Coordinates of C-alpha atoms in Angstrom, one line a residue:
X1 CA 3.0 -1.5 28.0
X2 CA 0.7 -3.3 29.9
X3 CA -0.4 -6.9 29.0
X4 CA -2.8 -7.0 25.9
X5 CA -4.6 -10.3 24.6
X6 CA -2.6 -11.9 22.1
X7 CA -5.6 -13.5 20.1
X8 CA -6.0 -12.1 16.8
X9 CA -9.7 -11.9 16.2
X10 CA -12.0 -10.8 18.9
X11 CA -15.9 -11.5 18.5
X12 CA -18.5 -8.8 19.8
X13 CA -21.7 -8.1 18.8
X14 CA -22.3 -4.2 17.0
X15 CA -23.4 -1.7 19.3
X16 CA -25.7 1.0 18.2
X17 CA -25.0 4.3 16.4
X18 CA -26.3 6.7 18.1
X19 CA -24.5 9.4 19.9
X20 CA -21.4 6.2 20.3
X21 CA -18.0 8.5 21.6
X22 CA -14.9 9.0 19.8
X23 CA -12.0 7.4 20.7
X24 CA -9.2 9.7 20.3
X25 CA -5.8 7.6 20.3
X26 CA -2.3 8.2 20.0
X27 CA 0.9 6.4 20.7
X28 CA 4.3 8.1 21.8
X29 CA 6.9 8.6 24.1
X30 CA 10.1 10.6 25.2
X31 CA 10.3 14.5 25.2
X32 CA 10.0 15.7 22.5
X33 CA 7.1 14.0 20.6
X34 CA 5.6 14.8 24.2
X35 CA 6.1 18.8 23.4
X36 CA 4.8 17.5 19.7
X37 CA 1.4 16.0 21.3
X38 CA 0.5 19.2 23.5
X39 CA 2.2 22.1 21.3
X40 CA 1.1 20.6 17.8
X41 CA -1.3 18.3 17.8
X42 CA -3.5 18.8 21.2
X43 CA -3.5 22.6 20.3
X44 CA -4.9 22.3 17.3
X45 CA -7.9 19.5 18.4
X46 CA -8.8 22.2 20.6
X47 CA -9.2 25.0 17.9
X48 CA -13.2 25.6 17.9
X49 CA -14.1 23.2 15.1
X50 CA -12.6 20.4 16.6
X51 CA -13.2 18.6 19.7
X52 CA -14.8 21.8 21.2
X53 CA -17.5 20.8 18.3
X54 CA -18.0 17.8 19.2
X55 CA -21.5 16.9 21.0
X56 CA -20.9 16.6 24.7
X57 CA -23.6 13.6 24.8
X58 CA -20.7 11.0 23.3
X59 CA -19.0 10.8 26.6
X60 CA -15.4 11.3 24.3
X61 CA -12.1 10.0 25.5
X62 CA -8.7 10.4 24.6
X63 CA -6.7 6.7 24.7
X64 CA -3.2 7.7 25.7
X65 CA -0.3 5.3 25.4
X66 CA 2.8 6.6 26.4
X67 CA 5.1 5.9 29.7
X68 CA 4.4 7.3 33.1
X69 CA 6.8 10.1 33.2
X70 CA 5.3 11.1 30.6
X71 CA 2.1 11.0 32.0
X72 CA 2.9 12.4 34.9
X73 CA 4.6 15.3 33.2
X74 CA 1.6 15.8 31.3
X75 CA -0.8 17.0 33.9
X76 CA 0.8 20.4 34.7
X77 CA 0.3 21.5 30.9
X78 CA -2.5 24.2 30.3
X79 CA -3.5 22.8 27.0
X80 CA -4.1 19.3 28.8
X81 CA -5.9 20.5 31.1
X82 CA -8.0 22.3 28.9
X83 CA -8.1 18.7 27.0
X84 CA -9.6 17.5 29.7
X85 CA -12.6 19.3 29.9
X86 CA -13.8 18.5 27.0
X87 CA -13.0 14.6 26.6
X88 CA -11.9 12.2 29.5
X89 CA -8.0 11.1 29.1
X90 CA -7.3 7.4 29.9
X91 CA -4.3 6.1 30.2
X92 CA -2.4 3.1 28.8
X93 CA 0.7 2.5 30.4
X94 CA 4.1 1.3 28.4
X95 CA 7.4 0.6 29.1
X96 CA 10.4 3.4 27.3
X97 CA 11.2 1.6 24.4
X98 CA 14.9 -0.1 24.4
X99 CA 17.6 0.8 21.7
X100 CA 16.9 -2.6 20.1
X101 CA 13.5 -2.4 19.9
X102 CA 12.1 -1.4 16.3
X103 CA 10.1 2.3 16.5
X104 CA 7.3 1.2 14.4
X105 CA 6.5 -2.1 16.4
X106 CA 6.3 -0.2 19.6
X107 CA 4.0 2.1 17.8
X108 CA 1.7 -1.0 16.6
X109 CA 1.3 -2.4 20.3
X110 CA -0.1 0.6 21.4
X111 CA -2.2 0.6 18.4
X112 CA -3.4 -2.9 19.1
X113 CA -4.4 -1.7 22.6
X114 CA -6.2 1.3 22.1
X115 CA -7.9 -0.3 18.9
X116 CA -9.4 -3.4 20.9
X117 CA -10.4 -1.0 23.5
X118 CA -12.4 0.9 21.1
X119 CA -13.8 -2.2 19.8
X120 CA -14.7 -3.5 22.9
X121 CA -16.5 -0.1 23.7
X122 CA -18.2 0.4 20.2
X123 CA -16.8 3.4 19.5
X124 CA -15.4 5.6 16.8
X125 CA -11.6 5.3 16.5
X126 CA -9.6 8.4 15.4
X127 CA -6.1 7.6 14.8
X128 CA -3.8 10.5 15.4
X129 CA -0.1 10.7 15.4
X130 CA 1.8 13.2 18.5
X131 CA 3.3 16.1 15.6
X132 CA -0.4 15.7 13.6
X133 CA -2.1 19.4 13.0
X134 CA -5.8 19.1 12.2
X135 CA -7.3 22.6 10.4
X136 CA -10.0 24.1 12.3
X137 CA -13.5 22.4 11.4
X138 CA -11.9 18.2 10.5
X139 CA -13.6 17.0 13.8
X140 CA -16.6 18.8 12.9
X141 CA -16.7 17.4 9.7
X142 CA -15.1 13.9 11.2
X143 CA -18.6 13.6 13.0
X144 CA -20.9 14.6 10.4
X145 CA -19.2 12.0 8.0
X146 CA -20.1 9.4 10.5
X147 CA -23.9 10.7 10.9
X148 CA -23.9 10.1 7.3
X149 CA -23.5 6.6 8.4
X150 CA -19.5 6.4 7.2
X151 CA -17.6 3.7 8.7
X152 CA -14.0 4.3 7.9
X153 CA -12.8 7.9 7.0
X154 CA -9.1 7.7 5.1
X155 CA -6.9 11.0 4.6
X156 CA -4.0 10.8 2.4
X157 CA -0.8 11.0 4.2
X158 CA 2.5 12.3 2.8
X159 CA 5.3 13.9 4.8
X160 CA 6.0 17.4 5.0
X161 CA 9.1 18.9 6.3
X162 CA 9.4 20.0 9.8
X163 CA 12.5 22.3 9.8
X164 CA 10.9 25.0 7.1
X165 CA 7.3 24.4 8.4
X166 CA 7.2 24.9 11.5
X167 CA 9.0 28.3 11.5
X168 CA 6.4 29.3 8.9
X169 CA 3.8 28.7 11.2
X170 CA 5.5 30.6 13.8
X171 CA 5.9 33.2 11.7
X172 CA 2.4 34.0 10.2
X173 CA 1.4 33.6 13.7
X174 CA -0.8 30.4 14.1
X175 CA 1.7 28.5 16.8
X176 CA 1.6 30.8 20.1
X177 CA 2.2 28.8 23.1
X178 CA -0.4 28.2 25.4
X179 CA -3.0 28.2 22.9
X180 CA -5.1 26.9 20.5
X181 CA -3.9 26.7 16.9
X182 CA -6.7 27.3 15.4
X183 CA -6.0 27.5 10.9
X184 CA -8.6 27.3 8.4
X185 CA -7.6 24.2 5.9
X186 CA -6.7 26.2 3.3
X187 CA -3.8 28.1 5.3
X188 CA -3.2 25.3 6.4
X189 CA -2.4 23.7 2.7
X190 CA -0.6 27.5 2.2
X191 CA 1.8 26.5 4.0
X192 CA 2.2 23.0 4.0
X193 CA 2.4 22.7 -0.2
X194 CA 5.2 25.0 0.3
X195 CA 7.2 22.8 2.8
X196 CA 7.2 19.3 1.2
X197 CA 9.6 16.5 2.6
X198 CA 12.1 15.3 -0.1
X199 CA 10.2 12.1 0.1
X200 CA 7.7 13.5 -1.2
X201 CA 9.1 15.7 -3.9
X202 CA 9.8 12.3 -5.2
X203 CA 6.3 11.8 -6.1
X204 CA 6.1 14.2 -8.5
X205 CA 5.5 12.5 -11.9
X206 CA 7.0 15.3 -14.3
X207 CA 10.0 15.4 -11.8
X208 CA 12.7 13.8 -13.2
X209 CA 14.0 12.3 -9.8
X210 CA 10.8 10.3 -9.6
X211 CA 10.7 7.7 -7.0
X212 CA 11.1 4.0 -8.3
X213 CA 8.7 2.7 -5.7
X214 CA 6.1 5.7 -5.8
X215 CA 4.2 5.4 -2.6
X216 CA 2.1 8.7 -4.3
X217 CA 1.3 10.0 -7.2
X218 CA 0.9 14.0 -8.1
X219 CA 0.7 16.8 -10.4
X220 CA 0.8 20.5 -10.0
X221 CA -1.7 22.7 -10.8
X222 CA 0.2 25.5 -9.4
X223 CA 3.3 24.8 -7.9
X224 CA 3.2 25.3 -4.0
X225 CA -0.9 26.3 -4.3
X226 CA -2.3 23.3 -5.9
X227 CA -1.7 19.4 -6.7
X228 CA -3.7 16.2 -7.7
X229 CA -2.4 13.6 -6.2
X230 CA -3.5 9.6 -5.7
X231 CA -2.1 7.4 -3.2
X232 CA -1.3 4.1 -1.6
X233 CA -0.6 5.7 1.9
X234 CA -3.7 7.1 3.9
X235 CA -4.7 7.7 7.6
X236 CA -7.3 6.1 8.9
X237 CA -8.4 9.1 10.4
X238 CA -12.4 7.8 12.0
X239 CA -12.5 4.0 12.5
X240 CA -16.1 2.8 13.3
X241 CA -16.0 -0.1 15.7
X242 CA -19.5 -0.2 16.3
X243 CA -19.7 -1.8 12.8
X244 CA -17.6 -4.8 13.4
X245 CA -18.4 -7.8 14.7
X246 CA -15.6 -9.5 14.8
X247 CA -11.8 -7.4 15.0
X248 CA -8.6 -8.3 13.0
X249 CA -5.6 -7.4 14.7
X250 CA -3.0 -9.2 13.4
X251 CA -1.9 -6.9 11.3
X252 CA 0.0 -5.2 14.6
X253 CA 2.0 -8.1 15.4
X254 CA 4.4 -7.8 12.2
X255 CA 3.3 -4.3 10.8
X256 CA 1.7 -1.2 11.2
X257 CA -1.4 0.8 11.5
X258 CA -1.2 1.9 7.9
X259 CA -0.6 -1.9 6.2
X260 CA -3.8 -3.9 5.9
X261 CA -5.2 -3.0 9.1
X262 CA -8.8 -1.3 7.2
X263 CA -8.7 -4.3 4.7
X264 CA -9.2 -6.7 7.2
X265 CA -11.9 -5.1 9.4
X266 CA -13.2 -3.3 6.5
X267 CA -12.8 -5.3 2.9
X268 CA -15.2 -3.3 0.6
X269 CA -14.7 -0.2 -0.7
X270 CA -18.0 1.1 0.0
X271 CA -17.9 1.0 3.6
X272 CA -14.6 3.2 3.1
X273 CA -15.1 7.0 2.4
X274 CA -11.8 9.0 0.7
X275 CA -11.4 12.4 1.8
X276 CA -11.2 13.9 -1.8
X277 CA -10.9 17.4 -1.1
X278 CA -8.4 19.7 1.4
X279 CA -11.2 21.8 2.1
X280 CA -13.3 19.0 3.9
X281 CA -10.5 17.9 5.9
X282 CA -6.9 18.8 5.7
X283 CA -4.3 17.3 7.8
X284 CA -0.2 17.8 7.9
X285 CA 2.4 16.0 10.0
X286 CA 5.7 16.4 9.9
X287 CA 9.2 14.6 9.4
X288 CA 12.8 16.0 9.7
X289 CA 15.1 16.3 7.0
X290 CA 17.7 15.8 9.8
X291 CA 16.4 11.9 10.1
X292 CA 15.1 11.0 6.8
X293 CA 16.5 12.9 4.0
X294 CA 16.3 11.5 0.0
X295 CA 18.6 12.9 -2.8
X296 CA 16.7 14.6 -5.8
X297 CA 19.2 12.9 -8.4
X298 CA 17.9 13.2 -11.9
X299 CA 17.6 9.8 -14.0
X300 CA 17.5 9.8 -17.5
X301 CA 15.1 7.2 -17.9
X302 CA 12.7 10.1 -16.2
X303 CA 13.3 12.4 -17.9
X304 CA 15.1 12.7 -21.4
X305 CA 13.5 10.0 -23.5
X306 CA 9.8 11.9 -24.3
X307 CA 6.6 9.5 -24.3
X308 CA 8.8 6.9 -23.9
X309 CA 9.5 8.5 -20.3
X310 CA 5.8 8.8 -19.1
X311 CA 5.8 5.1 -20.2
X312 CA 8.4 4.1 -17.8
X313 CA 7.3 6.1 -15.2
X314 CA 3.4 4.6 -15.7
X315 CA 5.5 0.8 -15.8
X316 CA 7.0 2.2 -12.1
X317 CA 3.8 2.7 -10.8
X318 CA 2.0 -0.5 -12.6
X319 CA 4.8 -2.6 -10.7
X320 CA 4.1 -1.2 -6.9
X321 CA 0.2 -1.1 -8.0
X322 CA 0.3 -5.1 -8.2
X323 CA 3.1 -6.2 -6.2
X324 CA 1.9 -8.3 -3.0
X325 CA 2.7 -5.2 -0.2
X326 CA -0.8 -3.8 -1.5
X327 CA -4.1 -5.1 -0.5
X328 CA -7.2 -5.3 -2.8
X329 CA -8.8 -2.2 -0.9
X330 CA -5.3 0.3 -1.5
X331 CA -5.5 -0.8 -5.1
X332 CA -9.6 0.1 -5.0
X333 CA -9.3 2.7 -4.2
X334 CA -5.8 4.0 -5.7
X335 CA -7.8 5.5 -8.9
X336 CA -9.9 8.0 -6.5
X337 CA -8.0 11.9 -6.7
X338 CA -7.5 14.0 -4.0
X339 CA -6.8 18.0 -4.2
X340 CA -4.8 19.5 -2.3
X341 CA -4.9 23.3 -2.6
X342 CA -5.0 26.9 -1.0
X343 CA -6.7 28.8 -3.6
X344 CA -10.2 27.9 -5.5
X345 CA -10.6 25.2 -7.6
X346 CA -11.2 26.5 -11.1
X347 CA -11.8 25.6 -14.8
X348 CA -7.8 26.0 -14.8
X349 CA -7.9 22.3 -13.2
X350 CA -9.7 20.3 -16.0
X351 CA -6.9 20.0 -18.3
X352 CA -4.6 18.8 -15.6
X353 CA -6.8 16.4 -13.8
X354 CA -7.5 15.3 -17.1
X355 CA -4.3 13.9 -17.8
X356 CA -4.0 12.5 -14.4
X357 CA -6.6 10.6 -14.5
X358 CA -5.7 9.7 -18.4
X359 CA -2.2 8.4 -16.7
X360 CA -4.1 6.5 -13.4
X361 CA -6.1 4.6 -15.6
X362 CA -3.1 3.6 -18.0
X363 CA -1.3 2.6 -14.3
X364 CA -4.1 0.1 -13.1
X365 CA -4.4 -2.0 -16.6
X366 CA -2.3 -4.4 -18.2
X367 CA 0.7 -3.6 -20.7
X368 CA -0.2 -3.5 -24.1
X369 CA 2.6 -5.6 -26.3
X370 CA 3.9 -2.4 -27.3
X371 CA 4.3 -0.5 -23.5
X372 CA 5.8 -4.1 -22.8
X373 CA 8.7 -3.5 -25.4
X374 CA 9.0 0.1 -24.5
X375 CA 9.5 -0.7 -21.0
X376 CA 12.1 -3.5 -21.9
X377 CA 14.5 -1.3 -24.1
X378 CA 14.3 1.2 -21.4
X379 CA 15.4 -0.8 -18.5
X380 CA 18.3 -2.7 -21.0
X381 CA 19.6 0.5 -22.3
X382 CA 22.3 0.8 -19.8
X383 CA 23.3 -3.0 -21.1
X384 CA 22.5 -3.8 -24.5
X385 CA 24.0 -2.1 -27.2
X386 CA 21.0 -3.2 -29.4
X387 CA 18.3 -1.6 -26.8
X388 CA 20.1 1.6 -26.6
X389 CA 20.3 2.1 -30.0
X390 CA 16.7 1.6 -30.3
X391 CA 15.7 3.5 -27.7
X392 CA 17.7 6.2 -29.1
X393 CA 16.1 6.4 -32.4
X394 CA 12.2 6.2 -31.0
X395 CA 13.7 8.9 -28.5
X396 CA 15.8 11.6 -29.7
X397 CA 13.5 11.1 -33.2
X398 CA 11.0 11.0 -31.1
X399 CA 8.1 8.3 -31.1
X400 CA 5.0 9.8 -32.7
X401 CA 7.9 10.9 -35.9
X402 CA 8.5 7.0 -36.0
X403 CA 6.5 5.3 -38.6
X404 CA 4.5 2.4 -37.7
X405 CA 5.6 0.1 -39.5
X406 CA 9.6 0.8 -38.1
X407 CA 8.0 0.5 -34.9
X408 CA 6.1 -2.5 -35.7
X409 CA 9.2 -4.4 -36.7
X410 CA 11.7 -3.4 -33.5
X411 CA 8.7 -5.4 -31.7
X412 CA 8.7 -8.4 -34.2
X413 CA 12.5 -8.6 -33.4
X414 CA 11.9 -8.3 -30.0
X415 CA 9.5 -10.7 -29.3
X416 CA 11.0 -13.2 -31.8
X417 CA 14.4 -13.2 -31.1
X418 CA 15.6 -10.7 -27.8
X419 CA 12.8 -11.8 -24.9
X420 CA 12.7 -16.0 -26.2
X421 CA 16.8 -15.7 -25.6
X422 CA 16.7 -13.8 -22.0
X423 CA 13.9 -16.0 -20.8
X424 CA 15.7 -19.7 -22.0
X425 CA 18.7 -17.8 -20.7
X426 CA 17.8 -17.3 -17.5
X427 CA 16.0 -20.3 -17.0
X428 CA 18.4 -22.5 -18.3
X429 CA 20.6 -20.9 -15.3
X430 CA 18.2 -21.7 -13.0
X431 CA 17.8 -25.3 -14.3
X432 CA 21.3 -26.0 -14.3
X433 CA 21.8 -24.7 -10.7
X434 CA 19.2 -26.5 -9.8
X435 CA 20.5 -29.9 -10.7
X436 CA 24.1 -29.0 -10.4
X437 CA 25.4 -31.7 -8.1
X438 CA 22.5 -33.6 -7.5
X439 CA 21.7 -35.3 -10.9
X440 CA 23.9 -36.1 -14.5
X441 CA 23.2 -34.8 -17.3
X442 CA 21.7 -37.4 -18.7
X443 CA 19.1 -37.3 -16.0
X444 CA 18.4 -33.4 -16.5
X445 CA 18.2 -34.1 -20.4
X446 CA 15.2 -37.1 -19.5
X447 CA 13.2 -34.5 -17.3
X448 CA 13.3 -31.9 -20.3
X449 CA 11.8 -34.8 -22.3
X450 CA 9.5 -35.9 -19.6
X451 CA 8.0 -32.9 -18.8
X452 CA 8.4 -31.4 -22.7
X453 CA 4.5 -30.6 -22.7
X454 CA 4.5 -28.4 -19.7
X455 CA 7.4 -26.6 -20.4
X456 CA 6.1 -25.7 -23.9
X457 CA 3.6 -24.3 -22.5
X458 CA 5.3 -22.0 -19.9
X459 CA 7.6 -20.8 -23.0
X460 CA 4.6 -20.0 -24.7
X461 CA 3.0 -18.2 -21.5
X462 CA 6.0 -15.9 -21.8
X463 CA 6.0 -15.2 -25.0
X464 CA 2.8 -13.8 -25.2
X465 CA 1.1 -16.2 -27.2
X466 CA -1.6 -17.6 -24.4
X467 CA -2.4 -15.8 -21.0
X468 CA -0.1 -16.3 -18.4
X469 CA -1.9 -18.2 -15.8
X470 CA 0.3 -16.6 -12.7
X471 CA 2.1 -19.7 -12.1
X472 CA 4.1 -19.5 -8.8
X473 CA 7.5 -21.1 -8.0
X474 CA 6.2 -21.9 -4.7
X475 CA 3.3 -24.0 -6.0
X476 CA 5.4 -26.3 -8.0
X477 CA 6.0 -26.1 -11.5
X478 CA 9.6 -26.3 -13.3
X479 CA 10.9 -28.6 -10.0
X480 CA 7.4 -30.1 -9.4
X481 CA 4.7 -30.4 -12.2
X482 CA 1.3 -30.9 -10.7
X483 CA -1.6 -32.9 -11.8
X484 CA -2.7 -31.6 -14.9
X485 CA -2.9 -32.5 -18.3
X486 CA -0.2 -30.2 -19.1
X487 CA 1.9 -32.8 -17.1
X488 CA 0.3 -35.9 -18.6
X489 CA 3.7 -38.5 -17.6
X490 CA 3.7 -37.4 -14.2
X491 CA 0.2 -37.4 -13.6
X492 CA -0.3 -41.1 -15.4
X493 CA 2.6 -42.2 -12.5
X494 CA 1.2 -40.5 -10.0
X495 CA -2.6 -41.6 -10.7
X496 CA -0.8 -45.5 -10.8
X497 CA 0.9 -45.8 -7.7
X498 CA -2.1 -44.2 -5.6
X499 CA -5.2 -45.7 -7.7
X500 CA -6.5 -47.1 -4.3
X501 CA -6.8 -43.7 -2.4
X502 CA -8.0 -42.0 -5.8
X503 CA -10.3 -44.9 -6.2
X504 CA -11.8 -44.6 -2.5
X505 CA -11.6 -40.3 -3.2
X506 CA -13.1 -40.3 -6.5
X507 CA -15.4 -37.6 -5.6
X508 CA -12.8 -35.5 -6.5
X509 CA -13.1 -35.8 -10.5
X510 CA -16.3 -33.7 -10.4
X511 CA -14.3 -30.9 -8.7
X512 CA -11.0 -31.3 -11.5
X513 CA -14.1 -31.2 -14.0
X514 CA -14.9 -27.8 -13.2
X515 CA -11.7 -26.8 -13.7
X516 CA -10.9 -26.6 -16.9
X517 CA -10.7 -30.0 -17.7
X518 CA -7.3 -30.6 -16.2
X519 CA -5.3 -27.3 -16.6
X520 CA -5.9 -26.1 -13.1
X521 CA -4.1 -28.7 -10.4
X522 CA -6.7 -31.6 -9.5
X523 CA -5.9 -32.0 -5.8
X524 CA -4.0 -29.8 -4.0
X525 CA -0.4 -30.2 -2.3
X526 CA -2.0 -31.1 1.1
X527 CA -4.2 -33.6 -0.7
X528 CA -1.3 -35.6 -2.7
X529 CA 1.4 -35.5 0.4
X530 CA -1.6 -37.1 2.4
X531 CA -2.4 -39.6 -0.3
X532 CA 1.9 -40.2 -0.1
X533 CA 1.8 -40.7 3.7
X534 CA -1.8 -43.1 3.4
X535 CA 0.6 -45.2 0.4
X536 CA 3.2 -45.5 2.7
X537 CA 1.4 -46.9 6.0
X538 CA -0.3 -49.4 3.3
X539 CA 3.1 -51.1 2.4
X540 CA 4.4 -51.1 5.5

């Protein structure tokens, strides 16, 4: 691939709107995702509401990375050729990718090249992939979002399987080679619902194979004609450069196009419009079974336990929802529904989006005590005799034939008794591993009495009695107390032996003021190791 600049950010002043070009841009190399680009995906850009649509005024390219074979074999295909009268192809060349070298990475390079080109231009980016088929009319409407003054246009992405699909589409007629595929979305989503990857049979919620790490969400309103689905993964189908002023690439050095790429260059919500509905845009590409196949097992926990199991499931998709791989724009925008359908959308729908959005909005709060304890018996069932048993009763008796009050007292015991012994438990472990080697007894037994106020506090933070404040191993804590008044012995020391640099920095207070009058840290790591270093030069 040739050379690309390594800085991360890039500044540029915003180019106007008017009549800017789109960027076409797609990464691949080898064969076969060679016959993917021209059969698949450059047939169906060329079906008459697509690039054919698109005003000739923009002066459109298509940003090709792939290697030069590849290139070279391109230029004898029809369909290129007929490419080419309609948008001007550049190429970026690249080296064939070595056996070592990760897929994905290789694929982000490229990205990185043709995305600071597109900056650098001001132009609209549209992110394709080589086996990508658009329905007839997405460019068309691609453009007319971005009259509308759009800046980032996201399509959910799920995978759909190639060995069944493809066939179909050969079948009913639509892939004749040579020419145009040209499909209306909703044949399109026909044939597609019909042909999901197992991957994606995994999102199903009612399914009882459920995935534990649900990248999607959906419901059918008809099986193979209709689903509601929400999502964490999207394309970022039309990327508008001309908006940015400064570009954010470093999400391509260690990830991929589809990590936090948009939440970098594009950070709120508004300036990012969801495709909500098939019929506006609908887009399929494909994976093989043959490459990446998942098992459909059944799991009890999803399945056999009633409201407790929509519980767990919601608890599954709470965890991924929060964890750190999702940025705050994913999690934004996680609640919005998209349908996916061949027929019309009717009344029939309410009921079902209904509870969808009843169960989204369930997802993106916080456990109630109770969903807490549910959870918790679940996921001990397979090792505590006294969780299974509970969870049997609320289950096979079913929940809502439980009174309250029965209920009410499995959490009193829980809370009281079965969540205070796992948590001592386990920290106690860690404790004792920690100073295993390193300090007596003795010593371990006069930093539990040194530090007695902040861990009081933490025990009480995980019992539920104040809000957790998100402490962090990382930012001290049970190995390192900070300054606080939660840690009054340390921070007495501490304030002692560096009363000179705290004297001469005493600006400081007004800031540890503000925060909550000692129960945030009052200087930060940085700002303590240099007073250590300052205390040290002094003596010496």
């Amino acid at each position: 691939m040739t050379p690309v600049s390594t800085l991360a950010v890039v500044e540029r002043s915003s180019q106007p709107a008017y009549l800017r070009p789109f960027y076409f841009t797609v990464v691949f190399w080898g064969a076969e995702h060679r016959g993917y680009f021209t059969n698949l995906l450059v047939s169906s850009l060329l079906s008459p509401g697509n690039i054919p649509s698109l005003k000739k005024e923009r002066r459109n390219k298509f940003l090709i990375v792939t290697t030069l074979y590849d290139w070279e074999a391109l230029q004898d295909h029809p369909l290129f050729q007929l490419l080419c009268r309609y948008v001007e192809p550049i190429f970026f060349e690249m080296p064939f990718p070595q056996k070592h070298d990760l897929k994905m990475l290789v694929m982000s390079k490229g990205h990185k090249q043709v995305s600071m080109k597109a900056f650098e231009d001001g132009a609209y980016g549209v992110y394709v992939t080589p086996d990508l088929i658009l329905s007839d009319g997405s460019v068309a409407a691609m453009e007319h979002l971005v009259e509308q003054g759009k800046k980032v246009v996201l399509c959910v992405a799920i995978r759909f399987c190639q060995e069944t699909m493809l066939p179909a589409l050969e079948q009913d007629g639509f892939l004749k080679a040579g020419q145009p595929l040209s499909i209306s979305s909703r044949a399109l989503m026909s044939l597609a619902l019909r042909n999901l990857h197992s991957e994606t049979l995994r999102y199903e919620f009612d399914a009882p194979y459920f995935a534990d790490s649900p990248i999607s969400v959906y419901w059918w309103q008809t099986s193979g004609r209709g689903m509601i689905i929400h999502s964490f993964s999207w394309a970022p189908l039309v990327v508008d450069y001309g908006a940015l002023k400064s570009h954010d690439t470093s999400t391509f050095e260690e990830w991929t196009l589809d990590g936090d790429y948009i939440f970098r260059n594009f950070p709120e919500p508004n300036d990012v419009y969801v495709v909500n509905d098939s019929d506006e845009i609908a887009l399929v590409s494909f994976t093989k079974e043959s490459e990446l196949h998942f098992d459909l097992v059944p799991d009890p926990k999803k399945a056999n336990y009633g409201v407790l199991t929509e519980t767990y499931k919601i608890g599954l998709v709470r965890t991924l929802l929060s964890s750190d791989v999702m940025d705050p724009l994913k999690r934004r925008i996680f609640p919005q529904k998209v349908l996916l359908h061949s027929d019309h959308i009717t009344l029939a729908w309410d009921e079902m989006i209904s509870r969808s959005a009843r169960i989204i909005k369930d997802a993106c709060r916080s456990p109630t005590k109770e969903e807490q304890f549910d959870l918790d018996i679940i996921c001990q069932s397979d090792n505590g005799a006294l969780a299974r048993s509970i969870l049997e009763r609320l289950a096979f008796k079913g929940k809502e034939n439980v009174s309250r009050v029965e209920i009410r007292k499995f959490i009193l015991v829980w809370i009281m008794f079965i969540r205070p012994k796992r948590f001592l438990a386990k920290q106690i472990f860690a404790l004792e591993r920690f100073f295993r080697g390193e300090t007596s007894w003795s010593a371990t037994l006069f930093w539990f009495w040194r530090y007695r106020r902040f861990l009081w506090w933490r025990l009480k933070e995980k019992l539920g009695i104040v809000e957790e404040r998100g402490y962090r191993w990382q930012d001290g804590g049970w190995a390192e107390p900070d300054l606080s008044l939660m840690c009054p012995l340390f921070s007495i020391n501490w304030l002692w032996t560096h009363r000179a640099w705290v004297w001469k920095n005493r600006y400081l207070w007004g800031s540890w003021l503000k925060h909550n009058y000692g129960f945030a840290p009052i200087l930060s790591k940085k700002k303590r190791h240099q007073a250590d270093e300052n205390s040290t030069k002094k003596v010496v």
